[in-house]
Coordinates of C-alpha atoms and ligand atoms in Angstrom, one line a residue:
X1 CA 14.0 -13.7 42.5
X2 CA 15.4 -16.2 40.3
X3 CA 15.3 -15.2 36.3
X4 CA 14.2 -18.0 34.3
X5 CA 12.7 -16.4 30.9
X6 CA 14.4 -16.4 27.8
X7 CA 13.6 -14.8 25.3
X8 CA 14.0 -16.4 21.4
X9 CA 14.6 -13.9 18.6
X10 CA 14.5 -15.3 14.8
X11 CA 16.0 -12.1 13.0
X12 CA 15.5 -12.0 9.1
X13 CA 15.8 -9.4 6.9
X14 CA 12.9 -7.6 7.2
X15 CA 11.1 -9.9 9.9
X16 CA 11.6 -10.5 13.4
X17 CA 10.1 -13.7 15.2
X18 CA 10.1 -14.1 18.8
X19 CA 9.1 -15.9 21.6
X20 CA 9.1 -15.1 25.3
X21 CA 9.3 -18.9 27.5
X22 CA 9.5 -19.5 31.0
X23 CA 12.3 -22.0 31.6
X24 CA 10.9 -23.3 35.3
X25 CA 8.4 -25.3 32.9
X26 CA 9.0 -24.5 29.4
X27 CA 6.2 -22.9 29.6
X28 CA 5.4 -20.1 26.5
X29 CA 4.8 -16.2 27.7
X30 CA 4.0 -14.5 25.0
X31 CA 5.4 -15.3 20.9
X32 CA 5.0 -12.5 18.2
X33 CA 6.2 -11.5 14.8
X34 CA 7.4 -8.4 13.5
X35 CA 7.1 -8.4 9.3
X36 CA 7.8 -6.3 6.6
X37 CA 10.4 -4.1 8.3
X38 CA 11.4 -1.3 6.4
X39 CA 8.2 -0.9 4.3
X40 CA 5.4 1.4 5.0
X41 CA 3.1 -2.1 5.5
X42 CA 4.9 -3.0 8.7
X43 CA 2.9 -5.9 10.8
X44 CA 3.1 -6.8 14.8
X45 CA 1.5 -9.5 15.9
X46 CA 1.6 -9.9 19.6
X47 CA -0.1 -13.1 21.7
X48 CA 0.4 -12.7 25.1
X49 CA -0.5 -16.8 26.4
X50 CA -1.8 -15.3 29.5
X51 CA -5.1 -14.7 27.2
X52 CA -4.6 -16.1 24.0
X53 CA -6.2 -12.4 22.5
X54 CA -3.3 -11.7 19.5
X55 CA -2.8 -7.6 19.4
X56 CA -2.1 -6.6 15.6
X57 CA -0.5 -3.6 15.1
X58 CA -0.1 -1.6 11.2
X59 CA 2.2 1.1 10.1
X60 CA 5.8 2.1 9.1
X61 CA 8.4 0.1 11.3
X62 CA 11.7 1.5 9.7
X63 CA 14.3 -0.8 10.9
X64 CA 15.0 -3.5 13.4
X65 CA 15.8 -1.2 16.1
X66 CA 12.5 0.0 15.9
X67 CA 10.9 -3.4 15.8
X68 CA 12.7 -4.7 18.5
X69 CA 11.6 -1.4 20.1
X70 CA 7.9 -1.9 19.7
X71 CA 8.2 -5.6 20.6
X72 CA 9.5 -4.4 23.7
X73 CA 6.4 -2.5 24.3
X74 CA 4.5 -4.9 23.7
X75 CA 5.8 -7.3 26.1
X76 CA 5.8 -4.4 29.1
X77 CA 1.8 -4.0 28.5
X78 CA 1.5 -7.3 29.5
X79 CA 4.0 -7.4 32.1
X80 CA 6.9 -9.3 30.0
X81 CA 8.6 -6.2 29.5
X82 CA 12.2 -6.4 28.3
X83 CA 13.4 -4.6 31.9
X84 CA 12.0 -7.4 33.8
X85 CA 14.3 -9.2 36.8
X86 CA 13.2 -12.4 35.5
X87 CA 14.4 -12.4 32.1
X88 CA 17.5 -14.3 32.3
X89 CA 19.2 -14.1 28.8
X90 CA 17.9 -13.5 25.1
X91 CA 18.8 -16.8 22.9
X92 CA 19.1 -15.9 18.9
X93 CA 18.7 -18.0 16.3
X94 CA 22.1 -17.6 13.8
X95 CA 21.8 -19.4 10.6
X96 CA 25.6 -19.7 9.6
X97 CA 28.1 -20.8 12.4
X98 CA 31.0 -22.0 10.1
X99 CA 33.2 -24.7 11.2
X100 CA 34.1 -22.2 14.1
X101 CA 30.7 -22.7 16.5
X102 CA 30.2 -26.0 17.3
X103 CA 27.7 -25.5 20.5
X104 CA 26.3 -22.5 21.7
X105 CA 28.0 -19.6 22.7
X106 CA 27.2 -16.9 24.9
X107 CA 27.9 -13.4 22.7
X108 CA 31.0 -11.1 23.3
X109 CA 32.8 -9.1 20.9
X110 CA 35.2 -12.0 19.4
X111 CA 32.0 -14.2 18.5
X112 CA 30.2 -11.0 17.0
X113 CA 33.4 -10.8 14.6
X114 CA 33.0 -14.5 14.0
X115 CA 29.6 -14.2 12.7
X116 CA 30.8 -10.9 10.4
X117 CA 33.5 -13.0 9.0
X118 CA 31.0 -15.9 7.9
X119 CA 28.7 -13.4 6.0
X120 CA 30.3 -14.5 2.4
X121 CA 29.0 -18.1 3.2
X122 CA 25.4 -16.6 4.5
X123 CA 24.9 -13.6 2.5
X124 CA 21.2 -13.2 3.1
X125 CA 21.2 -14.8 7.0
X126 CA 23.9 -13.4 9.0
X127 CA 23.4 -9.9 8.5
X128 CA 19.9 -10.0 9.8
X129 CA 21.1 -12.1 12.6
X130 CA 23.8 -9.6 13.6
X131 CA 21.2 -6.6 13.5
X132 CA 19.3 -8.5 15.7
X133 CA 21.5 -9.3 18.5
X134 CA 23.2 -5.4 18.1
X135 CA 19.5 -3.9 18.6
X136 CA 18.9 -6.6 21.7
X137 CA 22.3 -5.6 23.3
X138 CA 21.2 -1.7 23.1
X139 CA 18.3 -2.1 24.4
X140 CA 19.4 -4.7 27.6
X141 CA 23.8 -4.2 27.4
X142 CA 23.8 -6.1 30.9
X143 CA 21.9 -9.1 29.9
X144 CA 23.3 -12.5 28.8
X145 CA 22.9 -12.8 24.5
X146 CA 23.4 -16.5 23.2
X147 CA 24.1 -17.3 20.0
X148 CA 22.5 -20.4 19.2
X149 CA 23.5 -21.8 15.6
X150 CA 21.2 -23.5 12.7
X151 CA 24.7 -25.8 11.3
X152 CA 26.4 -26.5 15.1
X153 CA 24.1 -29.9 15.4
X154 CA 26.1 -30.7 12.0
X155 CA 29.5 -29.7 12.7
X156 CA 29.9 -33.6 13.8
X157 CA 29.7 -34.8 10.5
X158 CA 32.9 -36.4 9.4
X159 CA 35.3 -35.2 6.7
X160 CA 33.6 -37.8 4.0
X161 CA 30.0 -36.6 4.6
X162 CA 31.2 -32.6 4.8
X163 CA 33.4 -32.0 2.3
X164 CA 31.9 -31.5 -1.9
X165 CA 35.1 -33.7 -4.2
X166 CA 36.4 -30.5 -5.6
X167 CA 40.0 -29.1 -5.6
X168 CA 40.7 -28.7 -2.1
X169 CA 42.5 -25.7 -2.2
X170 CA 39.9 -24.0 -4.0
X171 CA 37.3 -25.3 -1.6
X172 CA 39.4 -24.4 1.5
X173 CA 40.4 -20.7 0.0
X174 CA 36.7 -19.9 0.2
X175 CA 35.2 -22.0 3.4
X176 CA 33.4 -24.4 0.7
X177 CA 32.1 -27.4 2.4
X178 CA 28.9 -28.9 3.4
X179 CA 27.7 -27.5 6.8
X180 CA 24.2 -28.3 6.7
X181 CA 21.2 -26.2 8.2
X182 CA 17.6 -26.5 10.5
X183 CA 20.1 -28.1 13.2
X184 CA 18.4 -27.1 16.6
X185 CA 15.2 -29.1 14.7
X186 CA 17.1 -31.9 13.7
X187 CA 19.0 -31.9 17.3
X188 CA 15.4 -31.5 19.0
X189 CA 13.6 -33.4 17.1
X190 CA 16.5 -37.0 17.1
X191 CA 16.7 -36.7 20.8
X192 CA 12.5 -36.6 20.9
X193 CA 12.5 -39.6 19.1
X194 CA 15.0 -41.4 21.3
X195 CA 12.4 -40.4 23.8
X196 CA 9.3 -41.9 22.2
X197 CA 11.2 -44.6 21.7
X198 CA 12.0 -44.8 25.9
X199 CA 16.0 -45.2 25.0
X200 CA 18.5 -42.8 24.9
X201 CA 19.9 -40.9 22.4
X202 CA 23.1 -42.2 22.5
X203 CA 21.4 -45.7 22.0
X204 CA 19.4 -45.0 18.8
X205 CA 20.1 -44.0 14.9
X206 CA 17.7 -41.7 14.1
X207 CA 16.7 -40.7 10.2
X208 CA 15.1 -37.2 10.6
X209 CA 13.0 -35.3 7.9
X210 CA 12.3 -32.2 8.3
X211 CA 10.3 -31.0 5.7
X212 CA 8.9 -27.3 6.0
X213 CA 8.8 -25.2 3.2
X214 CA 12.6 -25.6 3.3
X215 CA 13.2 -28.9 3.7
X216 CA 16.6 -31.6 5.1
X217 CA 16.8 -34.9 6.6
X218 CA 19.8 -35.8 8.7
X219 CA 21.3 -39.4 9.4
X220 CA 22.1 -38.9 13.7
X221 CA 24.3 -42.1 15.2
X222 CA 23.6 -42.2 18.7
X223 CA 22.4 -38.4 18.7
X224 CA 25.4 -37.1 16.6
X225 CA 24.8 -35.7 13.0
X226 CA 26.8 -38.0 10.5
X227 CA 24.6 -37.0 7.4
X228 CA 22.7 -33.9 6.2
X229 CA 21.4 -32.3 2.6
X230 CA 21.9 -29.3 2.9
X231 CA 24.8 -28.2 2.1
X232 CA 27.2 -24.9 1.6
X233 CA 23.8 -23.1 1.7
X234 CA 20.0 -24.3 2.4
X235 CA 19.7 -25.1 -1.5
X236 CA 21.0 -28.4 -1.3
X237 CA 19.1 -32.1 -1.1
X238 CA 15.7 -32.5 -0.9
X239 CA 12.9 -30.6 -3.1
X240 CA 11.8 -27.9 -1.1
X241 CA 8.7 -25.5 -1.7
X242 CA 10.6 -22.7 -3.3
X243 CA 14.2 -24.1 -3.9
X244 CA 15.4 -27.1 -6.1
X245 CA 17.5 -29.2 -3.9
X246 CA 19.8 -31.7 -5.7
X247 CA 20.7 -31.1 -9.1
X248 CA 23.7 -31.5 -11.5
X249 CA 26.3 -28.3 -10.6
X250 CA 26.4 -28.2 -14.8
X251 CA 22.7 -26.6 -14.8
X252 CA 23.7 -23.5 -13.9
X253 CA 26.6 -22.8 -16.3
X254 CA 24.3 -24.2 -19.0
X255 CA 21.8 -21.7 -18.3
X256 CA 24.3 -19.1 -18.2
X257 CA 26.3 -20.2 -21.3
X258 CA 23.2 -21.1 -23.4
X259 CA 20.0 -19.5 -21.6
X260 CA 21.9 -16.2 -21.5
X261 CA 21.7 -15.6 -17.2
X262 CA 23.1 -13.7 -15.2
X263 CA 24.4 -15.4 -11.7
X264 CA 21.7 -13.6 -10.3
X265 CA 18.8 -14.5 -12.0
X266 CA 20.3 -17.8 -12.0
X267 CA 20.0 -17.9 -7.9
X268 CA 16.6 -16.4 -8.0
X269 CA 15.9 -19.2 -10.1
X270 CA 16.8 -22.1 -7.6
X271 CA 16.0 -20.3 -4.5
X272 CA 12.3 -18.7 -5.2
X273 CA 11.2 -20.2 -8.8
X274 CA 12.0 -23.8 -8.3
X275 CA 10.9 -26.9 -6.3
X276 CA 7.3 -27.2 -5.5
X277 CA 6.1 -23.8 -6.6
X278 CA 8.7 -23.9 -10.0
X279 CA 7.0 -27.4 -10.7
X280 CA 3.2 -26.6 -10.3
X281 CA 3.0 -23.4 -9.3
X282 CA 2.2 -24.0 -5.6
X283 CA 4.6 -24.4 -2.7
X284 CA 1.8 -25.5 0.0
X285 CA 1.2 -29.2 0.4
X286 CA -2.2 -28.3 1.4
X287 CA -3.0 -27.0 -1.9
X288 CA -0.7 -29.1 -3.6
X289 CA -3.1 -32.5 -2.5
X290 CA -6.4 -30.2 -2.9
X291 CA -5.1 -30.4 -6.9
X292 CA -4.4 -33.9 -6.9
X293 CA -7.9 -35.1 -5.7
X294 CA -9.2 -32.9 -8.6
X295 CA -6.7 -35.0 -10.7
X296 CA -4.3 -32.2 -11.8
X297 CA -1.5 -33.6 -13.6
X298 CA 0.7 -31.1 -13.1
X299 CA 0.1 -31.1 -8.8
X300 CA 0.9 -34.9 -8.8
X301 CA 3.7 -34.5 -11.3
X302 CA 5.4 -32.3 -8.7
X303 CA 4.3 -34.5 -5.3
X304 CA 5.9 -37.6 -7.3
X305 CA 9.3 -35.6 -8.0
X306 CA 9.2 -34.6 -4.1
X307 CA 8.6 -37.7 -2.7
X308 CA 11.2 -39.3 -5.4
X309 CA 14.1 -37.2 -3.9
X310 CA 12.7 -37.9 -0.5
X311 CA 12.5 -41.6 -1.2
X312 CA 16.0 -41.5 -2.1
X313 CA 17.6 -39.6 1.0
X314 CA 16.1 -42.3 3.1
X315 CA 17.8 -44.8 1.4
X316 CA 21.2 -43.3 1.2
X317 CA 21.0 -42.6 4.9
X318 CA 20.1 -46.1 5.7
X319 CA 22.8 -47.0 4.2
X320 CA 25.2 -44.5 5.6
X321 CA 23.6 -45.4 9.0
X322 CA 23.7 -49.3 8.7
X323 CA 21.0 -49.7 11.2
X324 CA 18.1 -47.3 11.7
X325 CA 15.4 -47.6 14.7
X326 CA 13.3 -44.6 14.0
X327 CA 12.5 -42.6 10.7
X328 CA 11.0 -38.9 12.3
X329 CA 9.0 -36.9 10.5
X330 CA 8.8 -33.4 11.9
X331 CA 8.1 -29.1 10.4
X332 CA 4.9 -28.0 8.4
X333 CA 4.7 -30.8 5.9
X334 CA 6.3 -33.4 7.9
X335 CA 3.7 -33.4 10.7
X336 CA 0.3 -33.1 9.0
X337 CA 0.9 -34.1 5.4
X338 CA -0.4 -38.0 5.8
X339 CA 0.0 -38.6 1.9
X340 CA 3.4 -37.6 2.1
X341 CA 4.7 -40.0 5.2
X342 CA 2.4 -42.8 3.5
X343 CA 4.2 -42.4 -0.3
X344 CA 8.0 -41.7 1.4
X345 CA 8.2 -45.3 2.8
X346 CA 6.1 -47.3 0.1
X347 CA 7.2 -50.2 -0.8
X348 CA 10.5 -49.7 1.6
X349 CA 8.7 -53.0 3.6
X350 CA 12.3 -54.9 3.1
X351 CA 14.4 -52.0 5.0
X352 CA 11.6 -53.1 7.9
X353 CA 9.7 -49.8 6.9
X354 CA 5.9 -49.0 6.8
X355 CA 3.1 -46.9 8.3
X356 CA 0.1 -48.6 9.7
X357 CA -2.8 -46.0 7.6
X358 CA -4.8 -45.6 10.5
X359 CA -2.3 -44.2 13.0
X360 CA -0.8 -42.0 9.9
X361 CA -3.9 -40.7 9.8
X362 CA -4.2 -39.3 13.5
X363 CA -3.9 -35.7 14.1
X364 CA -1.9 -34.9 17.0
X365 CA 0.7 -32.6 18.8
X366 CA 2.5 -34.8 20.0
X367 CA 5.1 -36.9 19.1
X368 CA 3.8 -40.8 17.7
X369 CA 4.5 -44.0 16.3
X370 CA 2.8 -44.6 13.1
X371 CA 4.4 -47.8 12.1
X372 CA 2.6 -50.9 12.3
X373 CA 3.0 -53.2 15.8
X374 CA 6.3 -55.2 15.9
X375 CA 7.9 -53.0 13.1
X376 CA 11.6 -53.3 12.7
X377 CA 12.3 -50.1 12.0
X378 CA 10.0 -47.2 14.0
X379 CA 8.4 -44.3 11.8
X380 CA 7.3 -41.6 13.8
X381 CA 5.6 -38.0 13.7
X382 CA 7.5 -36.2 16.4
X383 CA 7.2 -32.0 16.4
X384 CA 9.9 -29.8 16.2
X385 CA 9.8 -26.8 18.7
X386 CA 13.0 -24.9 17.3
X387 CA 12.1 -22.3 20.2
X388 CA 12.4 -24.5 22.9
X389 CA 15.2 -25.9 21.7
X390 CA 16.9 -22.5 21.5
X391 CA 15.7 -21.3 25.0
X392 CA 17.2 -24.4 26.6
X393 CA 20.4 -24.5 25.2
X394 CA 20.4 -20.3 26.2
X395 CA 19.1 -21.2 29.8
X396 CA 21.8 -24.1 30.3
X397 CA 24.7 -21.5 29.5
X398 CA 23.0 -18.8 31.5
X399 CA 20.6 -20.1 33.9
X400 CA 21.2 -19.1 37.6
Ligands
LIG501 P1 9.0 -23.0 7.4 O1 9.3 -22.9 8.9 O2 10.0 -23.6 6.6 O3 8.4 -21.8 6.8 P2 6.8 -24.8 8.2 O4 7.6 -25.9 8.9 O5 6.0 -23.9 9.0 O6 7.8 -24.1 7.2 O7 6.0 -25.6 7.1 C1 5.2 -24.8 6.2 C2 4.6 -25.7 5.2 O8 3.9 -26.8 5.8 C3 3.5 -25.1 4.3 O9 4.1 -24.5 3.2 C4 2.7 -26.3 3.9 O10 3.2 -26.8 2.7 C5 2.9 -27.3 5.0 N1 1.6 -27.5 5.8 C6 1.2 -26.8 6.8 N2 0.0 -27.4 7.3 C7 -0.3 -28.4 6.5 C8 -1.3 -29.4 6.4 N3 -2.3 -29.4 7.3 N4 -1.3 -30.3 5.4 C9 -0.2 -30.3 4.5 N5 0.8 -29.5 4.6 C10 0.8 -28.5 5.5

């Protein structure tokens, strides 16, 4: 029998995500979440696709190991279990891959080490990640693990995009440089585009926004990252629903200095109690727009910031690209916030940009045009599926 699942695990610190595909067709078993590991509220969800009937499951789930555990189980009652001949490899999502990980990489002891060593740079991420793949190699030591890495789409990014104009010693001493994050979406979602465009990728610049609740755009040349916003860490560039984005470095010693800080509260600050919910006091775009039709202030105060700074990374990275054929829109906000596609490209009509209102205004999984006929540039709502795009780059490593 040839094996040909994969199965995707998104390890945080006290969640687990995970899907179960077949990679004969792509095709999605079973996809799940473990949360709130560690407190007495733990949550499974389970959805087997076979029947679309999600099994939720409420208790104490200590620690990962026991998660992992109970996902396991899970996925045995419906025949997915973990012990299965067909399950070819188990694919994990690692935020931080440093300068060191530039593709995929199937996981030994040296790459485990690797990961360890990057934890300064990805305090909260790589820990979680680690746990993960440890409690996946107990529970299945003879099976294939595959690192696959959020910053390896970006590690093509050339010296005068990556590196911040500090002391370079000082930035060398402690790996601080931009690396940039979301990359299997960006990767995914620029080579989709290419795609709806019928070229290939090598053929087409690509400006891609993904804007979830965090939130980057790349610039991609002929499918290779040459731009991104985030940065050192995911707090960089665009306004995201929790976390700042760009701002001047100064802010933070002033706050210290003046508003009496500590470092901490500082990055509690920019991480959780800024952007979108730090400007209105809401982080979804849902509720965000609901506000603005009742003519809060304060809700379209905070849209016009966002789509300012999202304004402005188009812009620099047409600039940085010289020629663009597609602007992608792709994540949570990207593909069903309307208002925000329409606003980002107003008035851009003389970089060739614009969205026809009646295709923006489509619903749809799948990936579209929305600018006008004839438009120079393309604008387009393409989906990301960061899952796929994890359990194909495990099954072309491992695939037999
Ligand atoms: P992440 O993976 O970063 O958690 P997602 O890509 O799932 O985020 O995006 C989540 C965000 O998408 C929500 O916070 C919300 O702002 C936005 N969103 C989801 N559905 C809609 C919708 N129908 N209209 C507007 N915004 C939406």
């Amino acid at each position: 029998m040839t094996a040909t699942r994969v199965l995707v695990l998104n390890s945080g610190s006290s969640s687990v995500k995970y899907q179960l595909l077949d990679m004969s067709d792509g095709s999605r078993l079973a996809t799940g979440l473990v949360e709130r590991i560690g407190e007495q509220s733990s949550r499974l969800k389970h959805t087997p696709l076979a029947t679309g009937e999600s099994r939720e499951w409420n208790g104490a789930i200590a620690d990962h190991e026991a998660a992992l555990k109970a996902v396991a189980e899970e996925l045995a009652k419906d025949g997915l279990g973990l012990d299965s001949p067909e399950l070819a490899a188990i694919g994990h999502r690692v935020v931080h891959g440093g300068k060191s990980f530039t593709e995929p990489t199937v996981i030994d002891e040296r790459v485990l080490a690797e990961i360890e060593r990057l934890i300064p740079v990805a305090p909260l991420h790589n820990p979680a990640n680690l746990t993960g793949i440890r409690t996946a190699q107990g529970l299945r030591p003879d099976l294939p693990q595959v690192a696959v890495f959020d910053t390896a789409f970006h590690t093509t990014m050339p010296e005068a995009a990556a590196r911040y104009a500090i002391d370079v010693r000082t930035a060398d001493e402690h790996r601080v440089r931009r690396y940039g994050f979301h990359g299997t979406s960006h990767a995914y979602v620029s080579r989709a585009t290419a795609k709806l465009l019928g070229r290939a990728p090598e053929d087409v610049n690509v400006i891609v926004l993904h804007l979830g609740n965090g939130a980057s755009a790349s610039a991609v040349r002929g499918g290779k990252c040459v731009d991104t916003s985030m940065g050192l860490t995911p707090l960089e560039g665009l306004v995201m629903g929790t976390r700042s984005g760009d701002m001047d470095p100064a802010v933070i010693f002033h706050l210290a200095r003046v508003g009496g800080m500590s470092i901490d509260e500082i990055d509690t600050l920019l991480n959780k109690r800024s952007g979108l919910i730090g400007l209105c006091g809401d982080n979804d775009m849902r509720e965000i727009r609901r506000r603005i039709d009742e003519g809060d202030e304060e809700a379209q105060l905070a849209f016009d910031i966002y789509i300012h700074r999202l304004k402005k990374y188009i812009g620099a990275y047409y600039a940085v690209l010289g020629r663009v054929d597609a602007v992608a829109f792709t994540a949570g906000v990207g593909e069903n916030a309307a208002p925000v596609r329409e606003a980002a490209v107003a008035g851009l009509e003389a970089l060739g940009l614009a969205v026809d209102g009646g295709l923006n205004a489509v619903r749809a999984d799948e990936p579209r045009l929305i600018s006008p006929a004839h438009a120079r540039v393309a604008v387009a709502v393409v989906p990301t599926d960061e899952e796929l795009e994890i359990a194909t780059q495990t099954y072309a490593l491992v695939g037999r």
